[in-house]
C-alpha cells in the first residue's frame, strides 16, 4: 500500500517555505495531498480557486502530488481519503506550541493519526504567508518568498 500524507494549510499564498517542506517529504512518502482547509470564519487574502490553482501550477511536474480542498475537521478529511499521516512544518517555538496541541487532538479525533513534523531549513524559517500578505498589501516585492509560478 502506498504511503500517503496530507499537508493541510491555508496556503494564502503558498511560499518557498511550504515548497521546501513538500519536496523533503516526497523522499519518504509516496503521495502527498496538499489540502486547503476551508474555514468560513477565516478571512483570506486570495480566493480559494486562486490558491488551489497556484498549488497545481507549482507542482505540475510532480505526479505524486495532488491538490484538494476540504471543510470541517482535518482528521475527518484524512479518514475520508484514507491517510493516516499529517505533514506540518515547524519554524520556531511558537509553531511548536501551537502544533503540539493540534497534533494531539488530531491523534485522538483521528484515532491514531500521526503528525510528521519537518523543521524548517534556516533559509526559509523567516518566511510565512502572513509576512508575504503584508508585503503584497503594502505594494512591496514578495517575489523572493513565493514560487515563481505565482503571478500577482
Ligand atoms: P495554517 O493556516 O494551517 O497555519 P499555513 O498555510 O500558514 O496554514 O501553513 C501550513 C503549514 O506550513 C504549517 O505547518 C506551517 O507551520 C508550515 N509552514 C509555513 N511556512 C513555513 C516555512 N517557511 N517553513 C516551514 N514550514 C512552514
XYZ file of N, CA and C and ligand atoms in Angstrom:
483
model
N 0.840 -1.209 0.000
C 0.000 0.000 0.000
C 0.875 1.259 0.000
N 0.441 2.225 -0.775
C 1.235 3.456 -0.884
C 1.101 4.306 0.379
N 2.214 4.925 0.773
C 2.182 5.791 1.955
C 1.784 7.196 1.517
N 0.606 7.592 2.023
C 0.038 8.887 1.604
C -0.030 9.820 2.805
N 0.450 11.043 2.625
C 0.408 12.016 3.718
C -0.327 13.269 3.259
N -1.060 13.859 4.192
C -1.826 15.079 3.898
C -1.071 16.283 4.455
N -0.862 17.291 3.620
C -0.277 18.559 4.087
C -1.415 19.571 4.104
N -2.006 19.800 5.289
C -3.123 20.739 5.360
C -2.622 22.167 5.594
N -3.305 23.128 5.049
C -2.902 24.515 5.270
C -3.846 25.467 4.572
N -3.580 26.756 4.772
C -4.376 27.781 4.081
C -3.711 28.139 2.754
N -2.381 28.091 2.749
C -1.600 28.411 1.541
C -2.073 29.744 0.936
N -2.109 30.758 1.795
C -2.664 32.077 1.419
C -1.582 33.154 1.431
N -0.615 33.126 0.507
C -0.413 32.158 -0.585
C 0.656 31.129 -0.189
N 0.867 30.143 -1.085
C 1.970 29.199 -0.902
C 3.290 29.986 -0.948
N 4.244 29.571 -0.103
C 5.551 30.247 -0.066
C 6.653 29.234 -0.395
N 7.869 29.746 -0.542
C 9.003 28.840 -0.800
C 9.258 27.943 0.425
N 8.830 28.396 1.604
C 8.946 27.566 2.807
C 8.067 26.328 2.711
N 6.823 26.495 2.260
C 5.931 25.339 2.055
C 6.541 24.372 1.029
N 7.053 24.950 -0.067
C 7.588 24.113 -1.158
C 8.728 23.232 -0.638
N 9.588 23.816 0.198
C 10.711 23.060 0.738
C 10.224 21.874 1.581
N 9.208 22.105 2.407
C 8.668 21.026 3.246
C 8.117 19.906 2.357
N 7.375 20.285 1.333
C 6.761 19.289 0.439
C 7.843 18.467 -0.265
N 8.847 19.141 -0.802
C 9.896 18.424 -1.546
C 10.639 17.454 -0.637
N 10.898 17.874 0.581
C 11.610 16.985 1.505
C 10.748 15.785 1.888
N 9.465 16.003 2.059
C 8.572 14.897 2.446
C 8.416 13.877 1.318
N 8.620 14.313 0.085
C 8.500 13.391 -1.057
C 9.548 12.276 -0.999
N 10.632 12.493 -0.238
C 11.663 11.454 -0.184
C 11.270 10.304 0.738
N 10.265 10.496 1.565
C 9.864 9.360 2.412
C 8.368 9.060 2.416
N 7.605 9.742 1.562
C 6.203 9.360 1.342
C 5.974 9.192 -0.160
N 5.060 8.290 -0.512
C 4.812 8.037 -1.942
C 3.914 9.114 -2.550
N 2.947 9.572 -1.748
C 1.993 10.564 -2.264
C 1.773 11.650 -1.222
N 1.635 12.887 -1.704
C 1.304 13.998 -0.803
C 0.044 14.680 -1.328
N -0.917 14.857 -0.427
C -2.128 15.593 -0.785
C -2.031 16.976 -0.157
N -1.978 17.999 -0.982
C -1.983 19.377 -0.482
C -3.452 19.751 -0.293
N -3.867 19.876 0.959
C -5.290 20.040 1.253
C -5.555 21.421 1.846
N -6.281 22.228 1.103
C -6.605 23.575 1.586
C -7.859 23.489 2.450
N -7.686 23.831 3.726
C -8.826 23.809 4.637
C -9.673 25.061 4.442
N -10.978 24.859 4.338
C -11.876 25.997 4.146
C -12.595 26.276 5.458
N -12.304 27.443 6.025
C -12.903 27.827 7.300
C -13.717 29.098 7.065
N -15.043 28.973 7.185
C -15.903 30.111 6.826
C -15.710 31.303 7.773
N -15.133 31.058 8.954
C -14.904 32.154 9.920
C -13.647 32.969 9.566
N -12.768 32.372 8.741
C -11.469 32.973 8.481
C -11.521 33.820 7.210
N -10.806 34.963 7.267
C -10.749 35.823 6.072
C -9.443 35.554 5.343
N -9.526 35.288 4.063
C -8.321 35.005 3.276
C -8.041 36.180 2.349
N -6.771 36.354 1.978
C -6.457 37.416 1.009
C -6.790 36.944 -0.406
N -6.475 35.673 -0.684
C -6.698 35.152 -2.039
C -7.850 34.152 -2.063
N -8.595 34.175 -3.171
C -9.732 33.271 -3.352
C -9.254 31.822 -3.320
N -10.155 30.955 -2.878
C -9.837 29.528 -2.794
C -9.348 28.972 -4.136
N -10.064 29.321 -5.210
C -9.700 28.777 -6.528
C -8.337 29.283 -6.987
N -7.992 30.509 -6.603
C -6.679 31.070 -6.949
C -5.594 30.287 -6.221
N -5.781 30.078 -4.924
C -4.778 29.354 -4.125
C -4.617 27.920 -4.631
N -5.741 27.305 -4.974
C -5.712 25.933 -5.482
C -4.966 25.862 -6.819
N -5.246 26.834 -7.682
C -4.590 26.894 -8.992
C -3.084 27.056 -8.845
N -2.654 27.873 -7.892
C -1.220 28.075 -7.678
C -0.551 26.773 -7.230
N -1.208 26.068 -6.301
C -0.620 24.800 -5.821
C -0.449 23.834 -7.001
N -1.465 23.781 -7.845
C -1.396 22.889 -9.015
C -0.276 23.307 -9.962
N -0.144 24.589 -10.179
C 0.901 25.093 -11.089
C 2.294 24.785 -10.545
N 2.484 25.035 -9.252
C 3.810 24.855 -8.649
C 4.268 23.398 -8.747
N 3.315 22.465 -8.585
C 3.697 21.052 -8.580
C 3.204 20.306 -9.831
N 3.040 21.036 -10.909
C 2.513 20.442 -12.146
C 3.366 19.281 -12.645
N 4.669 19.320 -12.381
C 5.564 18.266 -12.886
C 5.738 17.117 -11.902
N 4.999 17.116 -10.812
C 5.170 16.061 -9.810
C 3.877 15.244 -9.676
N 3.792 14.093 -10.375
C 2.549 13.320 -10.364
C 2.181 12.736 -8.999
N 3.127 12.732 -8.069
C 2.818 12.165 -6.754
C 2.133 13.171 -5.833
N 1.935 14.385 -6.354
C 1.264 15.416 -5.549
C -0.105 15.737 -6.126
N -1.113 15.731 -5.246
C -2.447 16.154 -5.674
C -2.901 17.314 -4.797
N -3.874 18.059 -5.311
C -4.373 19.235 -4.601
C -5.869 19.057 -4.359
N -6.306 19.383 -3.135
C -7.720 19.193 -2.804
C -8.136 20.282 -1.808
N -9.424 20.384 -1.575
C -9.931 21.297 -0.553
C -10.866 20.509 0.361
N -11.013 20.982 1.587
C -11.930 20.283 2.496
C -12.531 21.262 3.487
N -13.697 20.882 4.010
C -14.330 21.655 5.077
C -14.432 20.752 6.292
N -14.491 21.338 7.449
C -14.636 20.528 8.659
C -13.288 20.115 9.224
N -13.303 19.069 10.032
C -12.094 18.675 10.749
C -11.081 17.992 9.840
N -9.820 18.359 10.050
C -8.739 17.771 9.248
C -8.684 16.255 9.457
N -8.902 15.825 10.693
C -8.854 14.388 10.994
C -9.934 13.614 10.225
N -11.107 14.224 10.093
C -12.183 13.556 9.341
C -11.841 13.488 7.854
N -11.192 14.552 7.375
C -10.774 14.544 5.962
C -9.758 13.425 5.716
N -8.805 13.269 6.640
C -7.794 12.202 6.493
C -8.469 10.839 6.407
N -9.452 10.649 7.269
C -10.149 9.361 7.281
C -10.846 9.136 5.939
N -11.472 10.194 5.448
C -12.219 10.103 4.183
C -11.309 9.670 3.033
N -10.106 10.223 2.987
C -9.230 9.885 1.861
C -8.230 8.771 2.227
N -8.463 8.175 3.390
C -7.668 7.023 3.839
C -6.171 7.331 3.957
N -5.884 8.397 4.699
C -4.492 8.698 5.022
C -4.354 8.723 6.537
N -3.273 8.200 7.037
C -3.071 8.167 8.494
C -2.007 9.170 8.924
N -1.539 10.002 7.998
C -0.435 10.905 8.335
C -0.732 12.344 7.931
N -0.298 13.246 8.798
C -0.388 14.678 8.515
C 1.022 15.248 8.483
N 1.254 16.189 7.601
C 2.561 16.835 7.473
C 2.433 18.288 7.927
N 3.362 18.735 8.767
C 3.402 20.141 9.166
C 4.841 20.599 9.258
N 5.058 21.889 9.103
C 6.396 22.453 9.220
C 6.544 23.197 10.537
N 7.733 23.191 11.082
C 7.994 23.922 12.331
C 9.107 24.939 12.109
N 8.798 26.202 12.331
C 9.809 27.249 12.149
C 10.431 27.689 13.462
N 9.661 27.638 14.523
C 10.119 28.191 15.807
C 9.279 27.617 16.945
N 9.547 28.106 18.149
C 8.850 27.543 19.315
C 7.361 27.918 19.327
N 6.993 29.021 18.707
C 5.560 29.363 18.638
C 4.827 28.336 17.793
N 5.438 27.981 16.656
C 4.842 26.927 15.828
C 4.710 25.655 16.658
N 5.775 25.320 17.403
C 5.765 24.079 18.174
C 4.619 24.058 19.179
N 4.467 25.141 19.943
C 3.426 25.175 20.977
C 2.033 24.988 20.366
N 1.812 25.644 19.244
C 0.512 25.550 18.578
C 0.313 24.146 17.984
N 1.323 23.688 17.271
C 1.210 22.419 16.540
C 1.099 21.210 17.473
N 1.739 21.309 18.623
C 1.716 20.200 19.580
C 0.265 19.863 19.970
N -0.490 20.894 20.340
C -1.877 20.677 20.760
C -2.729 20.139 19.616
N -2.558 20.742 18.440
C -3.350 20.312 17.275
C -3.036 18.850 16.943
N -1.752 18.518 17.027
C -1.331 17.155 16.708
C -1.927 16.150 17.693
N -1.941 16.528 18.983
C -2.513 15.628 19.993
C -4.011 15.463 19.775
N -4.679 16.558 19.413
C -6.120 16.481 19.136
C -6.402 15.602 17.921
N -5.597 15.799 16.887
C -5.805 15.000 15.675
C -5.556 13.513 15.942
N -4.639 13.237 16.858
C -4.349 11.837 17.197
C -5.571 11.192 17.853
N -6.265 11.990 18.664
C -7.461 11.462 19.358
C -8.640 11.397 18.388
N -8.952 12.546 17.775
C -10.117 12.603 16.878
C -9.917 11.664 15.678
N -8.688 11.604 15.207
C -8.396 10.788 14.021
C -8.003 9.360 14.357
N -8.236 8.958 15.608
C -7.994 7.574 16.037
C -6.627 7.060 15.599
N -5.596 7.799 16.019
C -4.235 7.309 15.774
C -3.501 8.005 14.642
N -4.096 9.034 14.073
C -3.393 9.792 13.020
C -2.087 10.353 13.595
N -1.014 10.186 12.852
C 0.291 10.686 13.286
C 0.644 11.941 12.493
N 1.146 12.959 13.191
C 1.617 14.156 12.504
C 3.137 14.084 12.371
N 3.604 14.239 11.155
C 5.043 14.230 10.881
C 5.486 15.684 10.766
N 6.463 16.074 11.603
C 6.942 17.458 11.604
C 8.303 17.551 10.943
N 8.456 18.515 10.064
C 9.774 18.804 9.498
C 10.195 20.183 9.970
N 11.407 20.264 10.492
C 11.946 21.552 10.943
C 12.328 22.360 9.699
N 11.890 23.588 9.678
C 12.181 24.476 8.554
C 13.697 24.602 8.324
N 14.096 24.616 7.075
C 15.504 24.885 6.754
C 15.790 26.345 7.127
N 17.024 26.645 7.593
C 17.315 28.007 8.071
C 16.964 29.101 7.060
N 17.177 28.806 5.782
C 16.923 29.851 4.776
C 15.432 30.121 4.550
N 14.552 29.287 5.157
C 13.113 29.505 4.975
C 12.399 29.828 6.286
N 13.128 29.799 7.391
C 12.420 29.858 8.678
C 11.838 31.253 8.979
N 12.231 32.262 8.236
C 11.653 33.597 8.453
C 10.436 33.839 7.548
N 10.117 32.864 6.713
C 9.059 33.083 5.722
C 7.716 32.559 6.226
N 6.699 33.390 6.088
C 5.340 32.956 6.424
C 4.376 33.583 5.422
N 3.224 32.963 5.262
C 2.206 33.541 4.374
C 1.767 34.899 4.908
N 1.760 35.028 6.229
C 1.344 36.299 6.837
C 2.264 37.435 6.386
N 3.583 37.182 6.450
C 4.553 38.208 6.042
C 4.374 38.535 4.546
N 4.196 37.479 3.761
C 4.021 37.682 2.312
C 2.781 38.545 2.043
N 1.693 38.259 2.761
C 0.465 39.058 2.567
C 0.702 40.522 2.933
N 1.433 40.740 4.025
C 1.706 42.128 4.448
C 2.509 42.870 3.381
N 3.507 42.186 2.810
C 4.325 42.816 1.762
C 3.454 43.157 0.550
N 2.610 42.203 0.171
C 1.751 42.415 -1.005
C 0.781 43.579 -0.762
N 0.180 43.585 0.435
C -0.790 44.662 0.756
C -0.101 46.028 0.756
N 1.202 46.027 1.113
C 1.940 47.287 1.129
C 2.616 47.600 -0.194
N 2.222 46.871 -1.234
C 2.782 47.057 -2.584
C 4.293 46.812 -2.659
N 4.789 45.943 -1.770
C 6.205 45.588 -1.817
C 6.438 44.401 -2.736
N 7.717 44.029 -2.854
C 8.087 42.924 -3.750
C 8.297 41.653 -2.925
N 7.389 40.688 -3.085
C 7.473 39.432 -2.318
C 8.015 38.302 -3.181
N 8.539 38.622 -4.355
C 8.895 37.560 -5.305
C 9.969 36.597 -4.777
N 10.805 37.052 -3.845
C 11.834 36.163 -3.301
C 11.290 35.159 -2.301
N 10.029 35.322 -1.917
C 9.457 34.471 -0.863
C 8.396 33.502 -1.381
N 8.040 33.660 -2.643
C 6.977 32.817 -3.217
C 7.491 32.127 -4.485
N 6.901 30.965 -4.836
C 7.353 30.268 -6.042
C 7.136 31.124 -7.293
N 7.969 30.895 -8.281
C 7.928 31.745 -9.487
C 6.619 31.589 -10.264
N 5.908 30.488 -10.032
C 4.645 30.251 -10.745
C 3.531 31.210 -10.304
N 3.718 31.840 -9.156
C 2.683 32.752 -8.660
C 2.837 34.109 -9.332
N 1.848 34.407 -10.152
C 1.847 35.706 -10.839
C 0.823 36.596 -10.159
N 1.296 37.684 -9.569
C 0.370 38.550 -8.825
C -0.166 39.685 -9.694
P -2.306 27.230 8.535
O -3.301 28.308 8.277
O -2.928 25.872 8.738
O -1.237 27.533 9.560
P -0.276 27.697 6.522
O -0.511 27.628 5.063
O 0.057 29.035 7.107
O -1.564 27.061 7.146
O 0.883 26.705 6.963
C 0.788 25.326 6.697
C 1.974 24.606 7.331
O 3.178 25.032 6.726
C 2.148 24.860 8.838
O 2.592 23.643 9.439
C 3.259 25.858 8.887
O 3.977 25.779 10.111
C 4.103 25.401 7.726
N 4.959 26.464 7.203
C 4.590 27.685 6.797
N 5.655 28.405 6.404
C 6.741 27.609 6.576
C 8.156 27.787 6.383
N 8.669 28.930 5.961
N 8.977 26.735 6.682
C 8.452 25.582 7.146
N 7.138 25.359 7.363
C 6.280 26.363 7.089
